[in-house]
């Protein structure tokens, strides 16, 4: 409807016929899984695999819920890891901090995990066998940079939306 | 850049060449009058070379007075590191003279989270033509995450950005990575009427080119609007697109008067993202810029729970165009009256020629790579 309205505004003298879509379809958001959360303290989330083109106006990429194993470690800094690539990127062949827990997402990408309050770093096991970190690290003036940090607070369940987007272009 | 002084050269060029070959350095210049040579090399190579009896001293290159130097803190951050140097030997620094102060960058995108610390209060929410949305609706619910914020940070973030004092204006023309040509046209119209010079527009979006099968021939309304922006003396930088096709088929990328930017990776190849997505190519591309696994400022979460993130990965020609926009801001600071055509010529002439590899690049596509320094 918005395209037709626009065409009418700009091209009254030539009419509206032949007016096709001038926008790509937006990326389809997988269904929200928040209604499935049953824990009272820890982390719940969804794991989505992003592939293809997500440039505004041309977004034809896909967002797919996926099964993955998510690894939660004590807060981890870059010097506690070994990169799987040179130069370093988002894949790690080794994480040397203490692993706290792991959890599997299901076919809808949903997972939940009881975790005590605190800060953690999380990684996703990818099919290549490496651990994937969604972002490089957090950084501020007072604390050492932590890879993929997430905080769990007393009596709260933190939502963690994981986007695996190393095959996505924006 | 390293500098060394041969001890007792008989033939300075031959000696310098021999030394560089021995240690794997790339000889840049032989300075016969002063008995030195300039070469690029890794730190390890420099250390080895320093023990050579023919070499008096090896020292790292330093910026001259007036330059600012930003340490690029991580190995991830190759984008800033690459654009201030002619070669790909990383020095983990971004050296700049100008900061884009006094220049206005208009970011036509999904919106900027202007409170992000990396913008230092230099960003504002200026305009949003999308019905039912306001300029401060910043793609919070996008399934694919932030877009306008990381793009803007590459242009002018204090840490992630090229032009660290540019004024950033958000012109929100897309929502959740969906854009209408009507909103883009409105955005251009607003910029024509409200811009403050010197100014540059960043367009990290693109459409399938509207051809003669439509009811207008050739140039679409929003392309005409973009030309109006140019006529007003405002430079426009556009992404080439990520369809792995000739950018001649994408709009507005195909317009020769706009600055069309392709994306390259850390190995100087045209960026490939997956089996169906790669930087576009073709003769309409003016130059390449970093556009795969670069770092930008972004955020986690939504609403009051969002957390600023200074080091998120970002990629695509949506990342490449902002590097060029940032460099345009640096140029405009010194050349505030430069026309869009002059800016385009300068960018192409100043770029590092033949830096992009040919292995996945059609022969009609430029090999130019963005270069910052003037």
Coordinates of C-alpha atoms in Angstrom, one line a residue:
Chain A
X1 CA 0.0 0.0 0.0
X2 CA 2.8 2.4 0.8
X3 CA 4.3 1.9 -2.6
X4 CA 1.1 2.7 -4.3
X5 CA 0.7 5.8 -2.3
X6 CA 4.1 6.9 -3.1
X7 CA 3.7 6.3 -6.8
X8 CA 0.5 8.4 -6.8
X9 CA 2.3 11.3 -5.2
X10 CA 5.2 11.3 -7.6
X11 CA 3.8 10.1 -10.9
X12 CA 0.3 11.3 -11.2
X13 CA 0.7 12.2 -14.8
X14 CA 1.6 8.6 -15.8
X15 CA -0.8 6.7 -13.6
X16 CA -0.1 3.8 -11.3
X17 CA -0.1 0.8 -13.4
X18 CA 3.0 -1.4 -13.4
X19 CA 3.9 -0.2 -9.9
X20 CA 5.8 -3.1 -8.3
X21 CA 7.3 -3.4 -4.9
X22 CA 10.2 -1.1 -4.3
X23 CA 11.3 -2.7 -1.1
X24 CA 12.6 -6.1 -0.3
X25 CA 10.8 -8.3 2.2
X26 CA 12.0 -7.7 5.7
X27 CA 13.9 -10.6 7.3
X28 CA 11.3 -12.9 8.9
X29 CA 11.6 -13.0 12.7
X30 CA 11.4 -16.6 14.1
X31 CA 8.5 -17.0 16.6
X32 CA 9.2 -15.7 20.1
X33 CA 9.8 -18.5 22.6
X34 CA 9.5 -16.6 25.8
X35 CA 6.3 -18.5 26.8
X36 CA 8.4 -21.6 27.2
X37 CA 10.6 -20.3 30.0
X38 CA 10.1 -22.2 33.2
X39 CA 13.3 -21.4 35.2
X40 CA 13.4 -18.6 37.8
X41 CA 17.1 -17.7 37.7
X42 CA 19.6 -18.1 34.9
X43 CA 19.5 -17.6 31.2
X44 CA 17.1 -18.3 28.5
X45 CA 17.4 -17.5 24.8
X46 CA 17.1 -18.2 21.2
X47 CA 19.8 -19.1 18.7
X48 CA 19.4 -17.8 15.2
X49 CA 21.6 -18.4 12.2
X50 CA 21.8 -15.4 9.8
X51 CA 22.8 -16.1 6.3
X52 CA 22.9 -13.9 3.2
X53 CA 22.2 -10.3 2.5
X54 CA 20.6 -8.0 5.1
X55 CA 21.3 -4.6 3.6
X56 CA 18.3 -2.3 3.9
X57 CA 16.4 -2.3 0.7
X58 CA 17.9 -5.6 -0.4
X59 CA 17.5 -7.8 2.5
X60 CA 17.0 -11.3 1.2
X61 CA 18.9 -13.2 3.9
X62 CA 17.4 -15.9 6.1
X63 CA 17.1 -16.0 9.8
X64 CA 16.8 -19.7 10.9
X65 CA 16.4 -21.0 14.5
X66 CA 19.1 -23.7 15.0
X67 CA 20.3 -26.4 17.3
X68 CA 23.6 -25.5 18.9
X69 CA 25.5 -26.2 22.1
X70 CA 26.1 -23.0 24.1
X71 CA 29.1 -23.0 26.4
X72 CA 29.1 -20.8 29.5
X73 CA 32.5 -19.9 31.0
X74 CA 33.8 -17.8 33.7
X75 CA 34.4 -14.2 32.4
X76 CA 36.9 -14.8 29.7
X77 CA 39.4 -12.4 28.2
X78 CA 41.2 -12.6 24.9
X79 CA 44.5 -13.8 26.5
X80 CA 42.6 -16.9 27.8
X81 CA 41.8 -18.0 24.3
X82 CA 43.4 -19.3 21.2
X83 CA 42.1 -18.0 18.0
X84 CA 41.2 -20.5 15.3
X85 CA 42.1 -18.0 12.5
X86 CA 44.9 -15.7 11.6
X87 CA 44.2 -12.9 11.9
X88 CA 42.0 -13.5 14.9
X89 CA 38.3 -13.4 14.2
X90 CA 35.2 -14.9 15.8
X91 CA 36.3 -18.5 16.0
X92 CA 38.3 -20.0 18.9
X93 CA 40.1 -23.3 18.9
X94 CA 40.6 -23.2 22.7
X95 CA 39.1 -21.4 25.7
X96 CA 41.2 -21.8 28.8
X97 CA 39.0 -20.3 31.5
X98 CA 36.8 -22.6 33.6
X99 CA 33.7 -23.8 31.8
X100 CA 30.6 -23.4 34.1
X101 CA 27.9 -25.1 32.1
X102 CA 26.6 -26.1 28.7
X103 CA 23.1 -26.2 27.2
X104 CA 21.6 -27.3 23.9
X105 CA 19.1 -25.3 22.0
X106 CA 16.3 -27.2 20.3
X107 CA 15.0 -27.1 16.8
X108 CA 13.3 -23.8 17.5
X109 CA 16.5 -22.3 18.8
X110 CA 15.2 -22.2 22.3
X111 CA 17.3 -22.9 25.4
X112 CA 17.1 -22.2 29.1
X113 CA 19.7 -22.8 31.8
X114 CA 19.8 -22.4 35.6
X115 CA 22.8 -20.3 36.5
X116 CA 23.7 -18.6 39.7
X117 CA 24.0 -14.8 39.7
X118 CA 27.2 -13.6 38.2
X119 CA 29.0 -12.7 35.0
X120 CA 29.8 -15.2 32.3
X121 CA 31.2 -15.4 28.8
X122 CA 29.4 -17.6 26.3
X123 CA 30.4 -19.3 23.2
X124 CA 28.6 -21.4 20.6
X125 CA 30.0 -24.6 19.2
X126 CA 29.9 -24.4 15.4
X127 CA 29.9 -27.2 12.9
X128 CA 33.5 -26.5 12.0
X129 CA 34.4 -27.7 15.5
X130 CA 35.3 -24.2 16.8
X131 CA 33.7 -22.0 19.4
X132 CA 32.1 -18.9 18.0
X133 CA 31.8 -15.6 19.8
X134 CA 29.0 -13.4 18.5
X135 CA 31.0 -10.2 19.2
X136 CA 34.6 -9.6 19.9
X137 CA 34.6 -8.3 23.4
X138 CA 33.3 -5.7 25.8
X139 CA 35.6 -3.0 26.9
X140 CA 35.5 -0.1 29.3
X141 CA 38.0 1.8 31.3
X142 CA 37.7 -0.1 34.5
X143 CA 37.5 -3.8 33.6
X144 CA 39.5 -6.0 31.4
X145 CA 37.7 -6.8 28.1
X146 CA 35.4 -9.8 28.4
X147 CA 34.4 -11.8 25.4
X148 CA 30.6 -12.1 25.0
X149 CA 29.6 -11.1 28.5
X150 CA 26.3 -11.9 30.0
X151 CA 25.1 -11.1 33.5
X152 CA 22.7 -13.1 35.6
X153 CA 21.0 -11.3 38.5
X154 CA 19.5 -12.7 41.7
X155 CA 16.1 -14.1 41.1
X156 CA 16.1 -13.0 37.4
X157 CA 16.2 -14.8 34.1
X158 CA 18.4 -13.0 31.6
X159 CA 17.3 -13.2 27.9
X160 CA 20.2 -14.0 25.6
X161 CA 19.5 -13.5 21.8
X162 CA 22.3 -15.2 20.0
X163 CA 22.8 -14.3 16.3
X164 CA 25.3 -16.4 14.5
X165 CA 26.0 -14.0 11.6
X166 CA 29.4 -14.8 10.2
X167 CA 27.8 -15.7 6.9
X168 CA 25.7 -12.5 6.9
X169 CA 26.3 -9.3 5.0
X170 CA 24.8 -6.0 5.9
Chain B
X1 CA 57.4 1.7 8.1
X2 CA 60.9 1.1 9.2
X3 CA 64.1 3.1 8.6
X4 CA 67.6 1.8 8.6
X5 CA 71.0 3.1 7.8
X6 CA 73.4 0.8 5.8
X7 CA 76.8 0.9 7.4
X8 CA 79.2 1.1 4.4
X9 CA 77.2 0.9 1.2
X10 CA 78.9 0.5 -2.0
X11 CA 75.8 0.4 -4.1
X12 CA 73.0 1.6 -1.7
X13 CA 70.2 0.2 -3.9
X14 CA 71.8 -3.2 -4.2
X15 CA 72.6 -3.3 -0.5
X16 CA 69.1 -2.2 0.6
X17 CA 67.6 -4.7 -1.8
X18 CA 69.8 -7.5 -0.5
X19 CA 69.0 -6.7 3.1
X20 CA 65.2 -6.6 2.5
X21 CA 65.3 -9.8 0.5
X22 CA 67.2 -11.5 3.3
X23 CA 64.7 -10.6 6.0
X24 CA 61.5 -10.7 3.9
X25 CA 60.9 -6.9 4.1
X26 CA 59.4 -4.9 1.3
X27 CA 61.7 -2.1 0.1
X28 CA 59.8 1.1 -0.4
X29 CA 62.5 3.7 -1.1
X30 CA 66.3 3.9 -1.1
X31 CA 67.4 7.3 0.2
X32 CA 70.9 7.5 -1.2
X33 CA 71.7 11.0 0.0
X34 CA 71.2 10.0 3.6
X35 CA 72.3 6.4 3.4
X36 CA 69.0 5.0 4.5
X37 CA 66.1 3.0 3.1
X38 CA 62.5 2.8 3.9
X39 CA 60.9 -0.6 4.0
X40 CA 57.8 -2.3 5.5
X41 CA 58.3 -5.3 7.7
X42 CA 57.0 -7.1 10.7
X43 CA 58.4 -6.4 14.1
X44 CA 60.1 -9.8 14.1
X45 CA 61.7 -9.0 10.8
X46 CA 62.8 -5.7 12.1
X47 CA 64.4 -7.3 15.2
X48 CA 66.3 -9.8 13.0
X49 CA 67.4 -7.0 10.6
X50 CA 68.7 -4.9 13.4
X51 CA 71.4 -7.6 14.1
X52 CA 72.7 -7.4 10.5
X53 CA 76.3 -5.9 10.4
X54 CA 75.3 -3.9 7.4
X55 CA 72.5 -2.1 9.3
X56 CA 73.2 0.6 11.9
X57 CA 69.8 1.0 13.3
X58 CA 66.2 0.0 12.5
X59 CA 63.5 2.1 13.9
X60 CA 59.7 2.1 13.6
X61 CA 58.2 4.9 11.6
X62 CA 56.6 7.7 13.6
X63 CA 54.0 10.2 12.7
X64 CA 55.2 13.8 12.3
X65 CA 54.0 16.8 14.2
X66 CA 50.3 17.4 13.9
X67 CA 49.3 13.8 13.4
X68 CA 47.3 12.0 15.9
X69 CA 47.8 8.3 16.4
X70 CA 45.2 5.9 17.7
X71 CA 46.4 2.5 18.8
X72 CA 44.2 -0.1 17.2
X73 CA 44.0 -2.3 20.2
X74 CA 43.1 -5.6 18.9
X75 CA 43.9 -7.9 16.1
X76 CA 40.3 -7.8 15.1
X77 CA 40.4 -4.1 14.2
X78 CA 41.9 -4.2 10.8
X79 CA 39.7 -1.7 9.1
X80 CA 41.2 1.5 10.6
X81 CA 44.6 -0.1 10.5
X82 CA 44.5 -0.7 6.7
X83 CA 43.1 2.6 5.4
X84 CA 46.0 4.8 6.6
X85 CA 48.7 2.8 4.9
X86 CA 49.6 1.7 1.4
X87 CA 50.5 -1.9 2.3
X88 CA 48.8 -4.6 4.3
X89 CA 51.6 -5.0 6.9
X90 CA 49.7 -4.2 10.0
X91 CA 51.2 -1.6 12.4
X92 CA 48.2 -1.6 14.8
X93 CA 47.8 2.1 14.5
X94 CA 45.5 4.6 12.8
X95 CA 47.3 7.8 12.1
X96 CA 45.2 10.9 11.2
X97 CA 45.6 14.6 10.9
X98 CA 42.0 15.8 10.4
X99 CA 39.1 14.7 12.5
X100 CA 36.1 15.8 10.4
X101 CA 35.5 18.8 12.8
X102 CA 33.0 21.2 11.3
X103 CA 31.8 18.6 8.7
X104 CA 28.3 17.2 8.8
X105 CA 27.6 13.5 8.0
X106 CA 24.0 12.5 7.2
X107 CA 23.5 8.8 7.9
X108 CA 20.5 7.5 5.9
X109 CA 19.9 4.2 7.7
X110 CA 17.9 2.5 10.4
X111 CA 18.7 5.1 13.1
X112 CA 21.5 5.8 15.4
X113 CA 21.5 5.1 19.1
X114 CA 22.9 8.6 19.8
X115 CA 23.5 7.9 23.5
X116 CA 26.2 5.4 22.7
X117 CA 29.4 6.6 24.4
X118 CA 31.4 6.2 21.1
X119 CA 29.5 9.2 19.6
X120 CA 30.5 11.6 22.4
X121 CA 27.4 13.6 22.0
X122 CA 28.1 14.4 18.4
X123 CA 25.1 12.5 17.0
X124 CA 21.5 13.7 16.7
X125 CA 18.2 12.2 15.6
X126 CA 17.2 14.6 12.8
X127 CA 14.5 13.1 10.6
X128 CA 12.3 10.0 10.1
X129 CA 9.8 9.9 7.3
X130 CA 8.5 6.4 8.1
X131 CA 4.8 6.5 9.0
X132 CA 4.2 5.7 12.6
X133 CA 7.8 5.7 13.5
X134 CA 10.0 8.4 15.0
X135 CA 13.7 9.2 14.6
X136 CA 14.5 7.5 17.9
X137 CA 13.1 4.1 16.9
X138 CA 16.4 2.5 16.4
X139 CA 15.7 -0.9 15.0
X140 CA 15.4 -2.2 18.6
X141 CA 13.4 -5.2 17.4
X142 CA 15.2 -6.1 14.3
X143 CA 15.8 -9.8 14.0
X144 CA 19.2 -9.1 12.6
X145 CA 20.4 -6.6 15.0
X146 CA 21.6 -3.0 14.8
X147 CA 22.6 -1.5 11.4
X148 CA 22.6 2.3 11.6
X149 CA 24.5 2.5 14.8
X150 CA 27.5 0.4 13.7
X151 CA 27.5 2.2 10.3
X152 CA 27.6 5.6 12.0
X153 CA 30.3 4.5 14.3
X154 CA 32.6 3.7 11.5
X155 CA 32.0 7.1 10.0
X156 CA 32.5 9.1 13.2
X157 CA 32.8 7.1 16.4
X158 CA 35.5 8.3 18.8
X159 CA 37.0 4.8 18.9
X160 CA 35.6 2.9 15.9
X161 CA 35.4 5.8 13.6
X162 CA 37.5 7.4 10.9
X163 CA 36.4 11.1 11.5
X164 CA 36.4 11.4 15.2
X165 CA 34.9 14.9 15.5
X166 CA 32.4 14.8 12.6
X167 CA 28.9 15.8 13.4
X168 CA 26.5 12.8 12.8
X169 CA 22.9 13.3 11.7
X170 CA 20.5 10.3 11.7
X171 CA 18.1 10.3 8.8
X172 CA 16.1 7.2 9.5
X173 CA 14.8 5.7 6.2
X174 CA 14.7 2.0 7.1
X175 CA 13.1 -0.2 9.7
X176 CA 14.4 -3.6 10.6
X177 CA 16.5 -3.6 7.5
X178 CA 13.5 -2.8 5.2
X179 CA 13.5 0.4 3.2
X180 CA 11.1 2.0 0.9
X181 CA 12.1 4.1 -2.0
X182 CA 9.5 6.7 -0.8
X183 CA 11.3 7.1 2.5
X184 CA 14.6 7.3 0.8
X185 CA 13.3 10.0 -1.5
X186 CA 11.9 11.9 1.5
X187 CA 15.2 11.5 3.2
X188 CA 17.1 13.0 0.3
X189 CA 14.5 15.8 0.1
X190 CA 15.0 16.6 3.8
X191 CA 18.8 16.7 3.3
X192 CA 18.5 19.1 0.3
X193 CA 16.5 21.5 2.5
X194 CA 18.2 21.1 5.8
X195 CA 21.8 20.2 5.4
X196 CA 24.6 22.2 6.7
X197 CA 27.8 22.4 4.7
X198 CA 30.3 21.0 4.3
X199 CA 28.3 17.8 4.2
X200 CA 28.4 14.2 3.1
X201 CA 25.6 11.6 3.0
X202 CA 26.1 7.9 3.7
X203 CA 23.8 5.4 2.0
X204 CA 24.3 1.9 3.3
X205 CA 21.2 0.6 1.5
X206 CA 20.4 -0.4 -2.0
X207 CA 17.6 -1.6 -4.3
X208 CA 17.3 -3.6 -7.4
X209 CA 17.7 -1.1 -10.2
X210 CA 14.5 0.2 -11.6
X211 CA 14.7 -0.2 -15.3
X212 CA 12.6 0.6 -18.4
X213 CA 10.1 -2.1 -17.5
X214 CA 8.8 0.3 -15.0
X215 CA 6.8 3.3 -15.9
X216 CA 9.8 5.6 -15.9
X217 CA 12.8 5.3 -18.0
X218 CA 16.3 5.0 -16.5
X219 CA 16.5 7.2 -13.5
X220 CA 14.2 6.6 -10.6
X221 CA 12.7 9.3 -8.5
X222 CA 15.0 8.7 -5.6
X223 CA 18.0 8.7 -7.9
X224 CA 16.9 12.0 -9.1
X225 CA 16.6 13.1 -5.5
X226 CA 20.1 11.9 -4.9
X227 CA 21.2 14.0 -7.9
X228 CA 19.5 17.0 -6.3
X229 CA 21.6 16.4 -3.2
X230 CA 24.7 16.5 -5.4
X231 CA 23.5 19.6 -7.1
X232 CA 23.2 21.2 -3.7
X233 CA 26.9 20.6 -3.2
X234 CA 26.7 17.6 -0.9
X235 CA 28.7 14.5 -1.6
X236 CA 26.9 11.1 -1.6
X237 CA 28.5 7.8 -0.8
X238 CA 26.7 4.6 -1.5
X239 CA 27.2 0.9 -0.9
X240 CA 27.7 -1.3 -3.9
X241 CA 25.5 -4.0 -2.5
X242 CA 26.0 -7.6 -1.4
X243 CA 24.4 -9.7 -4.1
X244 CA 27.6 -10.9 -5.7
X245 CA 26.5 -9.3 -9.0
X246 CA 27.4 -6.4 -11.2
X247 CA 26.5 -3.2 -9.2
X248 CA 25.2 -1.8 -12.5
X249 CA 22.1 -3.6 -11.6
X250 CA 21.7 -2.0 -8.2
X251 CA 20.3 1.4 -7.3
X252 CA 21.5 3.9 -6.5
X253 CA 24.9 2.2 -6.8
X254 CA 24.9 2.3 -10.6
X255 CA 24.9 6.1 -10.8
X256 CA 28.4 7.2 -11.8
X257 CA 28.1 10.6 -10.1
X258 CA 27.7 8.9 -6.7
X259 CA 30.6 7.4 -5.0
X260 CA 30.0 3.7 -5.1
X261 CA 31.9 1.5 -2.6
X262 CA 32.7 -2.2 -2.8
X263 CA 33.8 -4.3 0.2
X264 CA 37.1 -6.1 0.7
X265 CA 38.5 -8.4 3.3
X266 CA 41.6 -8.5 5.4
X267 CA 43.4 -10.4 2.6
X268 CA 42.5 -7.6 0.0
X269 CA 40.1 -9.8 -1.8
X270 CA 36.6 -8.8 -2.8
X271 CA 34.6 -9.8 0.3
X272 CA 32.6 -13.0 0.1
X273 CA 30.1 -13.7 2.9
X274 CA 28.5 -17.0 1.9
X275 CA 27.5 -19.0 -1.1
X276 CA 25.0 -16.4 -2.2
X277 CA 26.3 -13.1 -0.9
X278 CA 29.5 -11.2 -1.7
X279 CA 30.4 -7.6 -2.5
X280 CA 29.1 -6.5 -5.8
X281 CA 31.5 -5.6 -8.5
X282 CA 31.7 -3.9 -11.9
X283 CA 32.8 -0.7 -13.6
X284 CA 30.5 1.5 -11.5
X285 CA 32.5 0.9 -8.4
X286 CA 34.8 3.8 -7.5
X287 CA 36.9 2.1 -4.9
X288 CA 36.9 -0.6 -2.2
X289 CA 37.0 -0.3 1.6
X290 CA 37.1 -2.7 4.5
X291 CA 33.8 -4.6 4.6
X292 CA 34.2 -8.0 6.2
X293 CA 34.7 -8.8 9.9
X294 CA 35.5 -5.2 10.8
X295 CA 34.7 -3.8 14.2
X296 CA 32.2 -1.2 15.0
X297 CA 30.2 0.2 18.0
X298 CA 27.0 -1.5 18.6
X299 CA 24.8 -2.6 21.5
X300 CA 23.1 -5.5 23.1
X301 CA 19.5 -5.8 24.3
X302 CA 16.6 -3.5 24.1
X303 CA 15.0 -0.6 26.0
X304 CA 16.6 0.2 29.3
X305 CA 18.5 -3.1 29.3
X306 CA 20.6 -2.3 26.3
X307 CA 24.3 -2.3 26.7
X308 CA 26.8 -0.3 24.7
X309 CA 29.3 -2.5 22.9
X310 CA 32.4 -0.9 21.5
X311 CA 33.7 -3.8 19.5
X312 CA 31.0 -5.7 17.6
X313 CA 31.7 -7.3 14.3
X314 CA 30.1 -5.8 11.2
X315 CA 30.4 -6.6 7.6
X316 CA 29.1 -6.0 4.1
X317 CA 29.2 -3.0 1.8
X318 CA 27.1 -1.3 4.5
X319 CA 30.3 -1.3 6.5
X320 CA 32.6 -0.3 3.6
X321 CA 30.7 2.8 2.6
X322 CA 31.0 4.4 6.0
X323 CA 34.8 4.1 5.9
X324 CA 34.7 6.2 2.7
X325 CA 32.2 8.6 4.2
X326 CA 34.5 9.1 7.1
X327 CA 37.5 9.8 4.8
X328 CA 35.3 12.3 2.8
X329 CA 34.7 14.1 6.1
X330 CA 38.4 14.3 6.7
X331 CA 38.9 15.8 3.3
X332 CA 36.1 18.2 3.5
X333 CA 37.5 19.6 6.8
X334 CA 40.5 20.9 4.8
X335 CA 38.5 21.5 1.5
X336 CA 35.1 22.7 2.7
X337 CA 34.2 24.1 -0.7
X338 CA 35.1 21.0 -2.7
X339 CA 32.3 19.9 -5.0
X340 CA 31.0 16.3 -5.0
X341 CA 32.8 15.7 -8.3
X342 CA 36.1 17.0 -6.8
X343 CA 35.7 14.8 -3.8
X344 CA 35.1 11.8 -6.0
X345 CA 38.1 12.6 -8.1
X346 CA 40.3 13.1 -5.1
X347 CA 39.1 9.8 -3.5
X348 CA 39.9 7.8 -6.6
X349 CA 43.3 9.5 -7.3
X350 CA 44.3 9.3 -3.6
X351 CA 43.3 5.7 -3.2
X352 CA 45.9 3.0 -3.2
X353 CA 45.9 1.7 -6.8
X354 CA 45.9 -2.0 -7.6
X355 CA 45.7 -3.1 -4.0
X356 CA 42.6 -5.4 -4.4
X357 CA 43.6 -8.8 -5.6
X358 CA 42.4 -10.0 -9.0
X359 CA 41.5 -13.5 -8.1
X360 CA 37.8 -13.0 -7.7
X361 CA 37.6 -9.6 -9.3
X362 CA 36.2 -9.1 -12.8
X363 CA 38.6 -7.2 -15.1
X364 CA 36.3 -4.2 -15.4
X365 CA 36.3 -3.6 -11.7
X366 CA 38.7 -1.2 -10.1
X367 CA 41.4 -2.4 -7.7
X368 CA 41.5 0.9 -5.8
X369 CA 41.5 0.7 -2.0
X370 CA 40.6 3.6 0.3
X371 CA 43.5 5.7 1.6
X372 CA 43.0 8.3 4.3
X373 CA 46.0 10.6 4.3
X374 CA 46.2 13.7 2.2

